[in-house]
Amino acid sequence: MLLNIPENSQPGTLFPLNLAQDLDVGSNGLQQYTVTPNSHFHVLTRNNSEGKKYPELVQDRALDREEQAELSLTLTALDGGSPPRSGTALVRILIVDVNDNAPEFVNSPYEVQVLESSPPGSPVLTVLAQDADTGNFGRVSYGLVQASDEIQKTFSINKVTGEIRLKKELDFEKIKSYHVKIEATDGGGLTGKGSVLIEVVDVNDNAPELTISSLTSSVPENAPETIISIFRVGDRDSGENGKVVCSIPENLPFILKSTFKNFYTLVTESPLDRESTAEYNITITVSDLGTPRLTTQHTIMVQVSDINDNAPAFTQTSYTMFVRENNSPALHIGTISATDSDSGSNAHITYSLLLPQDPQLDLASLISINPDNGQLFALRALDYENLQTFEFCVGATDGGSPVLSSQALVRVVVLDDNDNVPFVLYPLQNASAPYTELLPRAAESGYLVTKVVAVDRDSGQNAWLSFQLLKATEPGLFSVWAHNGEVRTARLLSERDVPKHRLVLLVKDNGDPPRSASVTLQVLLVDGFSQPYLPLPEVASDPTQVEDALTVYLVIALASVSSLFLLSVVLFVGVKLCRRARAASLGGCSVPEGHFPGHLVDVSGTGTLSHNYQYEV
């Protein structure tokens, strides 16, 4: 026999069983029923309306399917015969489940750690709830309970499997942990509560941060330990991921000083020099200690402001400028230049003339300077013959405070121009009659008649003089040495030579263009120095002048008579000297032997001859 008894049936409940059949009657017939002893049921024997005995199973205590889902009892029917006979039947009792058990979570509360770098859809954990009931009453579904909007946006749970997954990325810096309440519901509507603690594990996903509190973009040079910037560093991560180190390049004149907590101060390590480096780009590097390391860089631009610590410097310590004489006034003769390593008004240079060392030099009338660009100008025409060179100092002053200055030496050299004609010292040329030289007819070839001495106030090749014969009464009789101006006979004299000769000599310098002067000589031939002095040759009268010829002759006659005695004495002395010299050398009048000057006669600007000549007559 099979009985289905719900587990919530109450003790005392009667369950009728099938009766047994016995063909005997009377005392030999069916008398009673028994059941296998157990703690839940016993059996009663009852009579029905027909007088037959039947069994009823009585429940003694409450049933619990979760403890024992099925009972098997043996029902025995006994008669009253002797010996007694019995019959048995198997009673199988199936305890029918009722929803008397709520689901229970196995490991509640759950604790789990999740990396904040886990992508959406990643599994967090799987929860498990158990229900002692069976069938639909033991079938459990899962869900979130009293979940906030943040939890609902972040997590989801599978109703069947209980698997919790991420719906979006986690951020440790915003939320470090979640408390998620879950429930399990069976088919009968009973629920069980649980909780899950989800801890977000930090990963190094945040680079260090740098916040500038104060910044100085311009620093004066030569200032010691100037504060450039104050800044704060930090990292939103935690642990080693949130620890930071700060550094700057080592080759810069700046250092970092840690003040308190995460604040740093950037200061100059030593005085700066704008002239070497006018601007610095300082890169501050902040790195955390996480794995992998994350780095943040911030660049600060610092400009070094100028102070007037550099004096102007001339490009040369001294300048030499050349200017040709007879220059035009206000002529630009050169430029001086100075530089200043400073900037702005500190580098603005003004040029000026300084007082000359020579107090006799009137510099203000000679030179002027442009104060802005250093150009030098000659104020008036210079004369080499009066001033060959002069020196003065120029100053360069900047516009800083205090004012710094320097000076340089300027030497002006006046170049000679061929502006002077040769000047004849001997024979001196004037408006009177040409100078007369006496030449004895007995003179041999090469006899020195006279020497023309001339000077040139110019210098160099402008003062190199040369001589040449332009005109002569007898072209082949006389010659002029080009180098020293000596006039000599070119051949022996003869009786046919006229007694009077007129020579025109040209004295020319070597300038460009050359300048020249002419010299006129009269040469009178005499038969030795014993011949009476002849009247002076007639000088061709100037066409513009008309003189009385008789007056001229009378003057000549009076001069001759007056000079007769003096001339006699001079001739006597001359004859004596010539005879003595003839015995020693060539005879006649002689010139001491010696070295004659070279190609040209060099004459200084003062008119003094560079060589001495001695003549003995």
Coordinates of C-alpha atoms in Angstrom, one line a residue:
M1 CA 0.0 0.0 0.0
L2 CA 1.3 3.6 -0.8
L3 CA 0.4 6.5 1.3
N4 CA 1.2 10.2 0.4
I5 CA 1.2 12.2 3.6
P6 CA 2.1 15.9 3.6
E7 CA 4.8 16.7 6.0
N8 CA 2.8 19.4 7.6
S9 CA 0.1 16.9 8.8
Q10 CA -0.6 17.1 12.4
P11 CA -0.1 14.3 15.0
G12 CA -3.4 12.3 15.6
T13 CA -4.4 12.3 12.0
L14 CA -6.0 9.0 10.9
F15 CA -5.1 7.4 7.6
P16 CA -7.4 4.3 6.8
L17 CA -5.7 1.3 5.3
N18 CA -7.0 -1.6 3.2
L19 CA -8.5 -4.4 5.3
A20 CA -7.3 -8.0 5.2
Q21 CA -9.6 -11.0 4.2
D22 CA -9.9 -14.2 6.3
L23 CA -12.1 -17.0 5.2
D24 CA -12.4 -18.4 8.6
V25 CA -15.2 -17.2 10.9
G26 CA -15.7 -16.9 14.5
S27 CA -12.7 -17.0 16.6
N28 CA -10.6 -18.2 13.8
G29 CA -11.4 -15.2 11.8
L30 CA -9.5 -11.8 11.7
Q31 CA -9.1 -10.4 15.1
Q32 CA -6.5 -7.5 14.9
Y33 CA -3.9 -5.4 13.0
T34 CA -0.3 -4.6 14.1
V35 CA 2.4 -2.4 12.5
T36 CA 6.1 -2.4 12.7
P37 CA 7.0 -0.4 15.7
N38 CA 8.2 3.2 14.8
S39 CA 8.2 6.7 16.3
H40 CA 5.7 8.3 13.9
F41 CA 2.8 6.0 13.5
H42 CA 0.7 3.3 15.2
V43 CA -2.2 1.3 13.9
L44 CA -5.8 0.9 15.3
T45 CA -8.2 -2.0 14.5
R46 CA -11.7 -0.8 13.9
N47 CA -15.1 -2.4 12.9
N48 CA -17.0 -1.1 9.9
S49 CA -20.7 -1.2 9.5
E50 CA -20.6 -4.7 8.1
G51 CA -18.8 -6.0 11.1
K52 CA -15.5 -6.4 9.4
K53 CA -12.3 -5.2 11.1
Y54 CA -10.2 -2.7 9.2
P55 CA -6.9 -0.9 10.1
E56 CA -6.3 2.9 10.6
L57 CA -2.9 4.4 10.7
V58 CA -2.6 7.1 13.4
Q59 CA 0.2 9.8 13.2
D60 CA 2.0 10.1 16.5
R61 CA 4.4 13.0 15.7
A62 CA 5.1 15.7 13.1
L63 CA 6.8 14.7 9.9
D64 CA 9.8 16.4 8.3
R65 CA 10.5 15.5 4.8
E66 CA 13.9 17.1 5.0
E67 CA 14.8 14.6 7.8
Q68 CA 13.1 11.5 6.3
A69 CA 11.3 11.6 3.0
E70 CA 9.9 8.1 3.0
L71 CA 8.8 5.4 5.6
S72 CA 8.3 1.7 5.0
L73 CA 6.0 -0.1 7.5
T74 CA 4.8 -3.7 7.7
L75 CA 1.2 -4.1 8.5
T76 CA 0.3 -7.5 10.0
A77 CA -3.3 -9.0 10.3
L78 CA -3.7 -11.7 13.0
D79 CA -6.6 -14.2 13.4
G80 CA -7.8 -15.8 16.7
G81 CA -7.2 -19.5 15.7
S82 CA -4.8 -21.8 17.3
P83 CA -2.3 -21.8 16.1
P84 CA -2.8 -18.2 15.0
R85 CA -2.3 -17.2 11.4
S86 CA -1.3 -13.9 10.0
G87 CA -0.9 -12.0 6.8
T88 CA 1.4 -9.0 6.0
A89 CA 1.4 -6.1 3.7
L90 CA 4.0 -3.4 3.0
V91 CA 2.9 0.1 3.7
R92 CA 5.1 2.7 1.9
I93 CA 4.6 6.2 3.2
L94 CA 5.8 9.0 1.0
I95 CA 6.1 12.3 2.9
V96 CA 4.9 15.0 0.6
D97 CA 7.0 18.2 0.7
V98 CA 5.6 21.6 1.7
N99 CA 7.4 24.9 1.5
D100 CA 8.5 25.0 5.0
N101 CA 12.2 26.0 4.4
A102 CA 13.5 29.4 3.2
P103 CA 16.7 29.5 1.0
E104 CA 19.9 30.1 2.9
F105 CA 23.2 31.5 1.5
V106 CA 26.1 29.2 2.1
N107 CA 28.9 31.7 2.9
S108 CA 27.2 34.9 3.7
P109 CA 28.6 37.5 4.1
Y110 CA 30.7 37.1 1.0
E111 CA 34.0 39.1 0.7
V112 CA 35.8 39.5 -2.6
Q113 CA 38.5 41.8 -4.0
V114 CA 38.3 43.2 -7.6
L115 CA 41.0 45.1 -9.5
E116 CA 39.8 48.5 -10.5
S117 CA 41.2 47.8 -13.9
S118 CA 38.8 45.0 -14.5
P119 CA 36.8 45.5 -17.7
P120 CA 33.0 45.7 -17.8
G121 CA 31.5 42.2 -17.9
S122 CA 34.1 40.7 -15.8
P123 CA 32.8 38.1 -13.2
V124 CA 33.1 39.2 -9.6
L125 CA 31.9 36.1 -7.8
T126 CA 29.1 33.5 -7.7
V127 CA 26.8 33.3 -4.7
L128 CA 25.0 30.1 -3.7
A129 CA 21.8 29.7 -1.7
Q130 CA 20.4 26.3 -0.7
D131 CA 16.7 25.3 0.1
A132 CA 15.9 22.0 1.9
D133 CA 12.7 21.8 0.0
T134 CA 12.3 20.0 -3.2
G135 CA 10.8 20.7 -6.5
N136 CA 9.5 24.2 -7.1
F137 CA 9.8 24.9 -3.4
G138 CA 13.5 24.1 -3.6
R139 CA 14.2 26.0 -6.8
V140 CA 16.0 29.3 -5.9
S141 CA 16.3 32.6 -7.9
Y142 CA 18.7 35.4 -7.0
G143 CA 18.5 39.2 -7.0
L144 CA 19.8 42.4 -5.5
V145 CA 18.0 43.9 -2.5
Q146 CA 17.8 47.6 -1.5
A147 CA 20.5 48.4 -4.2
S148 CA 21.4 52.0 -4.7
D149 CA 21.6 53.5 -8.2
E150 CA 25.4 53.3 -8.1
I151 CA 25.3 49.6 -7.2
Q152 CA 22.7 48.9 -9.9
K153 CA 24.8 50.7 -12.5
T154 CA 27.9 48.9 -11.4
F155 CA 26.9 45.2 -10.7
S156 CA 24.4 42.7 -12.1
I157 CA 23.5 39.2 -10.8
N158 CA 22.3 36.2 -12.7
K159 CA 18.9 35.1 -11.3
V160 CA 19.6 31.4 -12.0
T161 CA 23.3 30.9 -11.3
G162 CA 23.9 33.7 -8.8
E163 CA 26.9 35.0 -10.7
I164 CA 27.7 38.7 -10.0
R165 CA 29.3 40.6 -12.9
L166 CA 30.6 44.2 -13.5
K167 CA 28.5 46.5 -15.6
K168 CA 31.0 49.3 -15.8
E169 CA 34.6 50.2 -14.9
L170 CA 35.5 50.6 -11.2
D171 CA 37.4 53.6 -9.9
F172 CA 39.3 53.1 -6.6
E173 CA 39.8 56.8 -6.2
K174 CA 36.0 57.4 -6.2
I175 CA 34.7 54.3 -4.4
K176 CA 37.0 51.9 -2.5
S177 CA 34.4 49.3 -1.6
Y178 CA 30.8 48.2 -2.2
H179 CA 28.3 46.6 0.3
V180 CA 25.8 44.6 -1.9
K181 CA 22.7 43.0 -0.4
I182 CA 21.4 40.0 -2.1
E183 CA 18.4 37.6 -1.7
A184 CA 17.4 34.2 -2.8
T185 CA 13.7 33.3 -3.4
D186 CA 12.3 29.8 -3.7
G187 CA 9.3 28.7 -5.7
G188 CA 7.0 29.0 -2.7
G189 CA 7.9 32.7 -2.2
L190 CA 10.2 32.2 0.8
T191 CA 13.4 34.3 0.7
G192 CA 16.8 34.3 2.3
K193 CA 19.0 37.4 2.7
G194 CA 22.8 37.7 2.2
S195 CA 25.5 40.3 1.7
V196 CA 28.6 40.7 -0.4
L197 CA 31.5 43.0 0.5
I198 CA 33.3 43.9 -2.7
E199 CA 36.7 45.7 -2.1
V200 CA 38.2 47.6 -5.1
V201 CA 41.9 46.9 -5.4
D202 CA 43.9 49.9 -6.5
V203 CA 46.1 49.7 -9.6
N204 CA 48.5 52.4 -10.8
D205 CA 46.1 54.0 -13.2
N206 CA 46.6 57.6 -12.2
A207 CA 49.6 59.7 -13.1
P208 CA 51.0 62.1 -10.5
E209 CA 49.5 65.5 -10.4
L210 CA 51.4 68.8 -10.1
T211 CA 49.6 72.0 -9.0
I212 CA 51.5 75.4 -9.2
S213 CA 50.8 77.6 -6.2
S214 CA 53.1 80.5 -7.2
L215 CA 55.3 81.2 -10.2
T216 CA 57.9 83.9 -11.0
S217 CA 58.5 84.1 -14.7
S218 CA 61.3 86.7 -14.6
V219 CA 64.4 86.6 -12.3
P220 CA 67.0 89.3 -12.2
E221 CA 70.5 88.1 -12.9
N222 CA 73.1 88.0 -10.0
A223 CA 70.3 87.5 -7.5
P224 CA 71.2 84.8 -4.9
E225 CA 68.7 82.0 -4.1
T226 CA 65.6 83.5 -5.6
I227 CA 62.3 81.5 -5.3
I228 CA 61.0 80.6 -8.7
S229 CA 57.9 78.5 -7.9
I230 CA 56.0 76.8 -5.1
F231 CA 54.0 73.8 -6.2
R232 CA 52.3 70.7 -4.8
V233 CA 52.5 67.2 -6.1
G234 CA 50.2 64.2 -5.4
D235 CA 48.8 61.0 -6.7
R236 CA 45.2 59.8 -6.4
D237 CA 46.4 56.2 -6.2
S238 CA 47.1 54.6 -2.8
G239 CA 50.0 52.7 -1.3
E240 CA 53.2 52.6 -3.4
N241 CA 51.1 53.7 -6.3
G242 CA 50.4 57.0 -4.5
K243 CA 54.0 57.7 -3.4
V244 CA 55.8 60.2 -5.7
V245 CA 59.3 61.5 -6.3
C246 CA 60.1 64.9 -7.8
S247 CA 63.2 65.9 -9.8
I248 CA 64.6 68.5 -12.3
P249 CA 67.5 68.2 -14.8
E250 CA 70.9 68.3 -13.1
N251 CA 72.6 70.6 -15.5
L252 CA 70.5 73.6 -14.5
P253 CA 71.4 76.2 -11.8
F254 CA 68.2 75.4 -9.9
I255 CA 67.4 73.1 -7.0
L256 CA 64.2 71.6 -5.5
K257 CA 63.5 71.9 -1.8
S258 CA 60.9 69.9 0.0
T259 CA 59.0 72.1 2.4
F260 CA 56.1 70.1 4.1
K261 CA 53.9 67.2 3.1
N262 CA 53.9 67.3 -0.7
F263 CA 54.9 70.9 -1.3
Y264 CA 58.2 71.8 -3.0
T265 CA 60.0 75.0 -3.7
L266 CA 62.1 75.7 -6.8
V267 CA 64.9 78.1 -6.1
T268 CA 68.1 79.3 -7.9
E269 CA 71.2 77.4 -6.8
S270 CA 73.6 80.3 -7.7
P271 CA 73.4 83.8 -9.3
L272 CA 72.3 83.7 -12.9
D273 CA 74.0 85.3 -15.8
R274 CA 71.7 86.6 -18.5
E275 CA 74.6 87.1 -20.9
S276 CA 75.4 83.4 -20.9
T277 CA 71.8 82.2 -20.8
A278 CA 68.8 84.5 -21.1
E279 CA 66.1 81.9 -20.7
Y280 CA 65.6 78.6 -19.0
N281 CA 63.1 75.9 -19.7
I282 CA 62.8 73.9 -16.4
T283 CA 61.1 70.5 -16.8
I284 CA 59.8 69.2 -13.4
T285 CA 59.3 65.4 -13.5
V286 CA 57.0 63.7 -11.0
S287 CA 57.0 59.9 -10.9
D288 CA 55.1 57.5 -8.7
L289 CA 56.5 54.2 -7.3
G290 CA 53.8 52.0 -8.8
T291 CA 54.2 49.3 -11.4
P292 CA 54.5 50.4 -14.1
R293 CA 55.7 53.8 -13.0
L294 CA 53.6 56.7 -14.3
T295 CA 55.2 60.1 -14.8
T296 CA 54.0 63.6 -15.2
Q297 CA 56.1 66.5 -16.5
H298 CA 55.6 70.2 -16.3
T299 CA 57.8 72.8 -18.0
I300 CA 58.4 76.2 -16.5
M301 CA 59.9 79.0 -18.6
V302 CA 62.1 81.4 -16.6
Q303 CA 63.5 84.5 -18.2
V304 CA 66.6 86.2 -16.7
S305 CA 66.1 90.0 -16.5
D306 CA 69.1 92.1 -17.3
I307 CA 71.1 94.3 -14.9
N308 CA 73.8 96.7 -16.0
D309 CA 76.8 94.5 -15.1
N310 CA 78.7 94.7 -18.4
A311 CA 80.6 97.7 -19.7
P312 CA 80.7 98.4 -23.4
A313 CA 83.5 96.7 -25.2
F314 CA 85.2 98.1 -28.3
T315 CA 85.8 95.7 -31.1
Q316 CA 89.4 96.9 -31.2
T317 CA 91.6 98.3 -28.4
S318 CA 92.9 100.9 -30.9
Y319 CA 91.9 102.1 -34.3
T320 CA 94.1 103.5 -37.1
M321 CA 92.3 105.6 -39.7
F322 CA 93.8 107.1 -42.8
V323 CA 92.7 110.3 -44.4
R324 CA 94.3 112.1 -47.4
E325 CA 95.2 115.7 -47.0
N326 CA 93.1 118.4 -48.6
N327 CA 90.0 116.4 -47.8
S328 CA 86.6 117.9 -48.1
P329 CA 85.1 119.1 -44.8
A330 CA 82.7 116.7 -42.9
L331 CA 84.4 113.8 -44.6
H332 CA 83.6 110.4 -43.0
I333 CA 87.0 108.9 -42.1
G334 CA 86.0 105.8 -40.2
T335 CA 83.7 104.1 -37.7
I336 CA 84.4 102.8 -34.2
S337 CA 82.1 100.2 -32.8
A338 CA 81.5 98.9 -29.3
T339 CA 79.1 96.1 -28.1
D340 CA 77.4 95.6 -24.8
S341 CA 76.3 92.2 -23.6
D342 CA 73.5 93.7 -21.6
S343 CA 70.1 94.3 -23.1
G344 CA 67.6 97.2 -23.4
S345 CA 68.7 100.5 -22.1
N346 CA 71.7 98.9 -20.4
A347 CA 73.0 98.1 -23.9
H348 CA 72.3 101.5 -25.5
I349 CA 75.7 102.9 -26.3
T350 CA 76.6 106.6 -26.7
Y351 CA 79.9 107.5 -28.2
S352 CA 81.9 110.6 -27.4
L353 CA 85.3 112.3 -27.9
L354 CA 87.6 112.4 -24.8
L355 CA 90.0 115.2 -24.1
P356 CA 93.3 114.6 -25.9
Q357 CA 96.6 114.2 -24.0
D358 CA 98.2 116.9 -26.1
P359 CA 96.7 120.2 -24.9
Q360 CA 97.9 122.0 -28.0
L361 CA 95.7 119.7 -30.2
D362 CA 92.4 121.4 -30.9
L363 CA 90.5 118.2 -31.3
A364 CA 87.1 119.9 -31.4
S365 CA 88.0 121.7 -34.6
L366 CA 89.4 118.6 -36.3
I367 CA 87.1 115.6 -35.5
S368 CA 83.5 115.1 -34.6
I369 CA 81.7 111.8 -33.8
N370 CA 78.2 110.6 -34.2
P371 CA 77.1 109.7 -30.7
D372 CA 74.7 107.0 -32.0
N373 CA 76.7 105.0 -34.4
G374 CA 80.4 106.0 -33.7
Q375 CA 81.1 107.5 -37.2
L376 CA 84.0 109.9 -37.2
F377 CA 84.2 112.9 -39.4
A378 CA 87.0 115.3 -40.3
L379 CA 85.6 118.8 -39.8
R380 CA 88.1 120.6 -42.0
A381 CA 90.7 120.0 -44.6
L382 CA 93.9 118.6 -43.2
D383 CA 97.4 119.5 -44.3
Y384 CA 100.0 116.8 -44.2
E385 CA 102.8 119.4 -44.1
N386 CA 101.5 120.8 -40.8
L387 CA 100.0 117.7 -39.2
Q388 CA 101.1 114.2 -40.2
T389 CA 99.3 112.2 -37.4
F390 CA 97.4 112.8 -34.2
E391 CA 95.8 110.6 -31.5
F392 CA 92.8 110.9 -29.3
C393 CA 90.5 108.7 -27.2
V394 CA 86.9 107.9 -27.7
G395 CA 84.5 106.7 -25.0
A396 CA 81.5 104.4 -25.1
T397 CA 78.9 104.8 -22.4
D398 CA 75.8 102.7 -21.9
G399 CA 72.4 103.8 -20.6
G400 CA 72.3 101.7 -17.5
S401 CA 72.3 102.6 -13.9
P402 CA 75.0 102.9 -12.7
V403 CA 76.5 104.0 -16.0
L404 CA 79.4 101.9 -17.3
S405 CA 81.9 103.1 -19.9
S406 CA 85.1 102.1 -21.7
Q407 CA 87.5 103.9 -24.1
A408 CA 89.6 103.2 -27.1
L409 CA 92.5 104.9 -28.8
V410 CA 92.1 106.3 -32.3
R411 CA 95.1 107.3 -34.4
V412 CA 94.5 109.4 -37.5
V413 CA 97.2 109.2 -40.1
V414 CA 97.2 112.0 -42.7
L415 CA 98.3 110.8 -46.1
D416 CA 100.4 113.0 -48.2
D417 CA 99.0 114.4 -51.4
N418 CA 101.2 115.9 -54.1
D419 CA 100.1 119.4 -53.5
N420 CA 103.5 121.1 -53.4
V421 CA 105.7 122.0 -56.3
P422 CA 109.4 121.6 -55.9
F423 CA 111.2 124.6 -54.5
V424 CA 114.6 125.6 -55.8
L425 CA 117.0 126.5 -53.1
Y426 CA 120.0 127.1 -55.4
P427 CA 120.2 129.0 -57.6
L428 CA 117.5 131.0 -56.1
Q429 CA 114.9 132.1 -58.6
N430 CA 113.5 135.5 -58.4
A431 CA 112.4 138.3 -60.6
S432 CA 116.0 139.5 -61.3
A433 CA 118.3 138.3 -64.0
P434 CA 119.1 134.6 -64.2
Y435 CA 122.1 133.4 -62.2
T436 CA 125.3 133.4 -64.1
E437 CA 128.0 130.7 -63.9
L438 CA 131.5 131.1 -65.3
L439 CA 132.9 128.2 -67.3
P440 CA 136.5 128.3 -68.5
R441 CA 137.0 127.2 -72.0
A442 CA 139.7 124.9 -70.9
A443 CA 137.2 122.8 -69.0
E444 CA 137.2 119.1 -69.8
S445 CA 134.2 116.9 -70.5
G446 CA 132.2 116.3 -67.3
Y447 CA 133.3 119.5 -65.7
L448 CA 130.9 120.5 -63.0
V449 CA 129.3 123.8 -63.9
T450 CA 126.9 124.1 -61.0
K451 CA 124.4 122.1 -59.0
V452 CA 120.7 122.8 -58.8
V453 CA 119.4 122.2 -55.2
A454 CA 115.7 121.8 -54.7
V455 CA 113.3 120.5 -52.1
D456 CA 109.7 119.4 -52.0
R457 CA 107.5 119.8 -48.9
D458 CA 105.7 116.6 -49.7
S459 CA 106.8 113.2 -48.5
G460 CA 107.5 109.8 -50.0
Q461 CA 107.6 109.5 -53.7
N462 CA 105.9 112.9 -53.9
A463 CA 109.2 114.4 -52.7
W464 CA 111.4 112.3 -55.0
L465 CA 112.9 114.9 -57.4
S466 CA 114.4 114.4 -60.8
F467 CA 116.2 116.9 -63.0
Q468 CA 116.2 117.3 -66.8
L469 CA 117.4 119.9 -69.3
L470 CA 114.6 121.5 -71.2
K471 CA 116.3 124.1 -73.3
A472 CA 119.9 125.1 -74.0
T473 CA 121.6 127.5 -76.4
E474 CA 123.9 124.7 -77.4
P475 CA 122.0 121.4 -77.0
G476 CA 124.9 119.1 -77.0
L477 CA 127.2 121.0 -74.8
F478 CA 125.7 120.6 -71.3
S479 CA 124.0 117.7 -69.5
V480 CA 122.1 117.4 -66.2
W481 CA 122.3 114.5 -63.9
A482 CA 118.7 113.4 -63.3
H483 CA 119.4 112.2 -59.8
N484 CA 121.2 115.0 -58.2
G485 CA 120.8 118.1 -60.4
E486 CA 124.5 118.5 -61.3
V487 CA 125.1 120.5 -64.5
R488 CA 128.2 119.3 -66.3
T489 CA 129.8 119.7 -69.6
A490 CA 129.0 117.0 -72.1
R491 CA 132.2 117.6 -74.3
L492 CA 135.2 119.8 -74.6
L493 CA 134.7 123.4 -75.4
S494 CA 135.9 124.9 -78.7
E495 CA 136.5 128.3 -80.0
R496 CA 133.4 128.1 -82.0
D497 CA 131.2 127.9 -79.0
V498 CA 129.4 131.1 -78.3
P499 CA 130.5 132.8 -75.1
K500 CA 127.0 133.0 -73.6
H501 CA 124.6 130.1 -73.0
R502 CA 121.2 130.0 -71.5
L503 CA 120.0 126.8 -69.8
V504 CA 116.4 126.0 -68.7
L505 CA 116.2 123.0 -66.3
L506 CA 113.0 121.2 -65.1
V507 CA 112.8 120.0 -61.5
K508 CA 109.9 117.4 -61.3
D509 CA 108.7 115.3 -58.4
N510 CA 107.4 111.7 -58.6
G511 CA 103.8 112.3 -57.5
D512 CA 100.6 111.6 -59.4
P513 CA 100.1 113.8 -61.2
P514 CA 103.7 115.1 -61.1
R515 CA 104.5 118.7 -60.2
S516 CA 107.5 120.6 -61.5
A517 CA 109.4 123.9 -61.4
S518 CA 111.8 125.4 -63.9
V519 CA 115.3 126.8 -63.3
T520 CA 117.0 129.3 -65.6
L521 CA 120.8 129.5 -65.7
Q522 CA 123.3 131.7 -67.6
V523 CA 126.7 130.2 -68.4
L524 CA 129.5 132.6 -69.5
L525 CA 132.5 131.1 -71.2
V526 CA 135.9 132.6 -70.2
D527 CA 139.5 132.0 -71.2
G528 CA 140.7 131.0 -67.9
F529 CA 140.0 133.2 -64.9
S530 CA 142.6 135.8 -66.0
Q531 CA 140.3 137.2 -68.7
P532 CA 138.7 140.4 -67.6
Y533 CA 135.2 140.1 -66.4
L534 CA 132.9 140.5 -69.3
P535 CA 129.7 142.4 -69.2
L536 CA 126.7 140.4 -68.1
P537 CA 124.8 139.0 -70.9
E538 CA 121.8 140.9 -72.0
V539 CA 118.6 139.5 -70.7
A540 CA 115.8 139.5 -73.1
S541 CA 113.5 142.2 -72.1
D542 CA 110.1 141.5 -71.1
P543 CA 107.7 142.4 -73.9
T544 CA 105.6 144.2 -71.3
Q545 CA 108.5 146.3 -70.2
V546 CA 110.2 149.0 -72.2
E547 CA 113.5 150.1 -70.9
D548 CA 116.1 152.5 -72.2
A549 CA 119.0 150.4 -73.6
L550 CA 121.4 153.2 -72.8
T551 CA 120.6 153.1 -69.1
V552 CA 121.2 149.4 -69.0
Y553 CA 124.7 149.7 -70.6
L554 CA 125.6 152.5 -68.2
V555 CA 124.6 150.3 -65.2
I556 CA 126.7 147.4 -66.6
A557 CA 129.7 149.6 -67.2
L558 CA 129.6 151.1 -63.7
A559 CA 129.2 147.7 -62.1
S560 CA 132.2 146.3 -64.1
V561 CA 134.5 149.1 -63.1
S562 CA 133.4 148.9 -59.5
S563 CA 134.0 145.2 -59.4
L564 CA 137.3 145.1 -61.3
F565 CA 139.6 145.1 -58.3
L566 CA 137.5 142.5 -56.4
L567 CA 137.3 140.3 -59.5
S568 CA 141.1 140.5 -59.9
V569 CA 141.6 139.2 -56.4
V570 CA 139.1 136.4 -56.8
L571 CA 140.6 135.3 -60.1
F572 CA 144.1 135.3 -58.6
V573 CA 143.0 133.0 -55.7
G574 CA 141.2 130.8 -58.1
V575 CA 144.1 130.3 -60.4
K576 CA 146.3 129.3 -57.4
L577 CA 143.8 126.8 -56.2
C578 CA 143.3 125.3 -59.6
R579 CA 147.0 124.8 -60.2
R580 CA 147.4 123.0 -56.9
A581 CA 144.4 120.7 -57.6
R582 CA 145.6 120.0 -61.1
A583 CA 148.8 118.5 -59.9
A584 CA 146.9 116.0 -57.8
S585 CA 144.0 115.0 -60.0
L586 CA 142.5 116.0 -63.4
G587 CA 143.5 119.6 -63.5
G588 CA 141.3 122.6 -63.6
C589 CA 138.5 122.9 -61.1
S590 CA 137.8 119.5 -59.4
V591 CA 134.9 117.9 -57.4
P592 CA 135.7 115.7 -54.6
E593 CA 135.2 112.0 -55.5
G594 CA 132.5 110.2 -53.5
H595 CA 129.3 108.3 -53.6
F596 CA 126.4 110.1 -55.3
P597 CA 122.8 109.5 -54.3
G598 CA 120.8 106.8 -56.1
H599 CA 118.0 107.1 -58.5
L600 CA 116.3 110.1 -57.0
V601 CA 117.3 112.7 -54.4
D602 CA 115.3 112.2 -51.2
V603 CA 114.5 115.5 -49.6
S604 CA 112.8 115.8 -46.2
G605 CA 109.9 118.1 -45.6
T606 CA 112.0 120.6 -43.8
G607 CA 114.2 121.5 -46.8
T608 CA 117.4 120.1 -45.3
L609 CA 119.5 118.2 -47.9
S610 CA 120.1 114.6 -47.1
H611 CA 123.6 114.7 -48.6
N612 CA 126.3 117.2 -48.3
Y613 CA 128.3 118.3 -51.2
Q614 CA 131.6 120.2 -51.1
Y615 CA 133.0 122.2 -53.9
E616 CA 136.4 123.6 -54.1
V617 CA 137.1 126.3 -56.7

